[in-house]
Amino acid sequence: MNDPTDEELRARFRPLIEAELAALSSASETTGSDRRPVELDQQSVGRLSRMDAIQGQAMAAALEARRAARRLVLTQALGRMETDEYGYCADCGNFIGRKRLETDPAATRCIDCAR
């Protein structure tokens, strides 16, 4: 089977990448309040409740860090589309494979090189 053209790759995967970027941005906006500093007012919240709030804040911050990392690799994938490098392994230069790109549109390595 022939490798797809750069135009075919862009037409198939750009919408997927852009949709995932939009979903990540929306999720970040929705959960922004979860990352606010925890109020330490002794009268309004008990010690365990504050600990729960601090733990929730840390979990929200970690989730946002993962979202930011994913946004970065997706943005880099869009950049590779512009330079016609998208869909080709950064290590060996072979086509990554349609199924692998459908699983992760930001993949930079073919399955053999990723092992």
Short mmCIF file of C-alpha atoms in Angstrom, two decimals:
data_model
loop_
_atom_site.label_atom_id
_atom_site.label_comp_id
_atom_site.label_asym_id
_atom_site.label_seq_id
_atom_site.Cartn_x
_atom_site.Cartn_y
_atom_site.Cartn_z
CA MET A 1 0.00 0.00 0.00
CA ASN A 2 1.31 3.45 -0.93
CA ASP A 3 2.00 6.06 1.70
CA PRO A 4 -0.59 8.86 1.74
CA THR A 5 0.33 12.26 0.36
CA ASP A 6 1.00 15.21 2.64
CA GLU A 7 -2.33 16.71 1.56
CA GLU A 8 -4.18 13.51 2.48
CA LEU A 9 -2.50 13.45 5.88
CA ARG A 10 -3.40 17.09 6.51
CA ALA A 11 -7.00 16.57 5.40
CA ARG A 12 -7.41 13.51 7.63
CA PHE A 13 -5.53 14.49 10.79
CA ARG A 14 -5.59 18.30 11.04
CA PRO A 15 -9.29 18.29 12.09
CA LEU A 16 -8.58 15.61 14.72
CA ILE A 17 -5.66 17.58 16.16
CA GLU A 18 -7.57 20.87 16.13
CA ALA A 19 -10.58 19.22 17.82
CA GLU A 20 -8.38 17.77 20.56
CA LEU A 21 -6.70 21.16 21.08
CA ALA A 22 -10.12 22.80 21.41
CA ALA A 23 -11.26 20.15 23.90
CA LEU A 24 -8.11 20.64 25.99
CA SER A 25 -8.59 24.41 26.04
CA SER A 26 -12.23 24.03 27.01
CA ALA A 27 -11.36 21.62 29.81
CA SER A 28 -8.70 24.02 31.10
CA GLU A 29 -11.19 26.88 31.18
CA THR A 30 -13.79 24.74 32.93
CA THR A 31 -11.45 23.57 35.68
CA GLY A 32 -9.60 26.86 36.21
CA SER A 33 -11.28 27.47 39.55
CA ASP A 34 -9.96 24.13 40.86
CA ARG A 35 -6.41 25.47 40.67
CA ARG A 36 -7.04 28.60 42.77
CA PRO A 37 -5.14 28.90 46.05
CA VAL A 38 -6.86 27.19 48.96
CA GLU A 39 -8.29 29.54 51.58
CA LEU A 40 -6.70 28.94 54.96
CA ASP A 41 -9.41 30.57 57.07
CA GLN A 42 -9.42 28.49 60.26
CA GLN A 43 -13.02 29.42 61.14
CA SER A 44 -14.70 28.45 57.87
CA VAL A 45 -13.10 25.08 57.10
CA GLY A 46 -11.80 22.25 59.26
CA ARG A 47 -8.27 20.88 59.00
CA LEU A 48 -9.27 17.75 57.05
CA SER A 49 -11.40 19.78 54.66
CA ARG A 50 -8.43 22.08 53.99
CA MET A 51 -6.21 19.05 53.38
CA ASP A 52 -8.78 17.68 50.94
CA ALA A 53 -8.91 21.05 49.20
CA ILE A 54 -5.12 21.24 48.97
CA GLN A 55 -4.97 17.70 47.58
CA GLY A 56 -7.69 18.56 45.05
CA GLN A 57 -5.77 21.66 44.04
CA ALA A 58 -2.58 19.63 43.54
CA MET A 59 -4.44 17.07 41.44
CA ALA A 60 -5.99 19.83 39.31
CA ALA A 61 -2.56 21.42 38.81
CA ALA A 62 -1.07 18.08 37.74
CA LEU A 63 -3.92 17.51 35.31
CA GLU A 64 -3.40 20.98 33.84
CA ALA A 65 0.32 20.24 33.43
CA ARG A 66 -0.57 17.09 31.45
CA ARG A 67 -2.99 19.11 29.32
CA ALA A 68 -0.29 21.70 28.62
CA ALA A 69 2.17 18.97 27.61
CA ARG A 70 -0.41 17.42 25.29
CA ARG A 71 -1.22 20.84 23.77
CA LEU A 72 2.49 21.28 23.07
CA VAL A 73 2.89 17.97 21.21
CA LEU A 74 -0.32 18.61 19.24
CA THR A 75 0.88 22.08 18.27
CA GLN A 76 4.21 20.59 17.21
CA ALA A 77 2.31 18.07 15.06
CA LEU A 78 0.54 20.95 13.31
CA GLY A 79 3.96 22.52 12.72
CA ARG A 80 5.23 19.29 11.16
CA MET A 81 2.24 19.40 8.80
CA GLU A 82 3.38 22.80 7.57
CA THR A 83 6.88 21.48 6.80
CA ASP A 84 5.58 18.23 5.24
CA GLU A 85 7.26 16.16 7.96
CA TYR A 86 3.98 15.01 9.53
CA GLY A 87 3.33 11.28 9.47
CA TYR A 88 6.95 10.28 9.00
CA CYS A 89 9.13 8.78 11.72
CA ALA A 90 11.62 11.20 13.26
CA ASP A 91 14.11 8.33 13.67
CA CYS A 92 13.98 6.27 10.47
CA GLY A 93 11.97 8.50 8.11
CA ASN A 94 9.43 5.81 7.21
CA PHE A 95 5.69 6.44 7.23
CA ILE A 96 4.40 6.09 10.79
CA GLY A 97 1.24 4.25 9.80
CA ARG A 98 -2.37 5.32 9.57
CA LYS A 99 -3.56 3.21 12.52
CA ARG A 100 -0.85 4.62 14.79
CA LEU A 101 -1.70 8.18 13.74
CA GLU A 102 -5.39 7.52 14.31
CA THR A 103 -4.54 6.32 17.81
CA ASP A 104 -2.23 9.29 18.47
CA PRO A 105 -2.24 12.03 15.81
CA ALA A 106 0.83 13.58 17.47
CA ALA A 107 2.99 10.45 17.15
CA THR A 108 6.53 11.22 16.00
CA ARG A 109 7.90 7.70 15.67
CA CYS A 110 6.81 4.54 13.88
CA ILE A 111 5.92 1.53 15.99
CA ASP A 112 9.26 -0.18 15.31
CA CYS A 113 11.32 2.82 16.44
CA ALA A 114 9.03 3.46 19.41
CA ARG A 115 9.77 -0.01 20.83
#
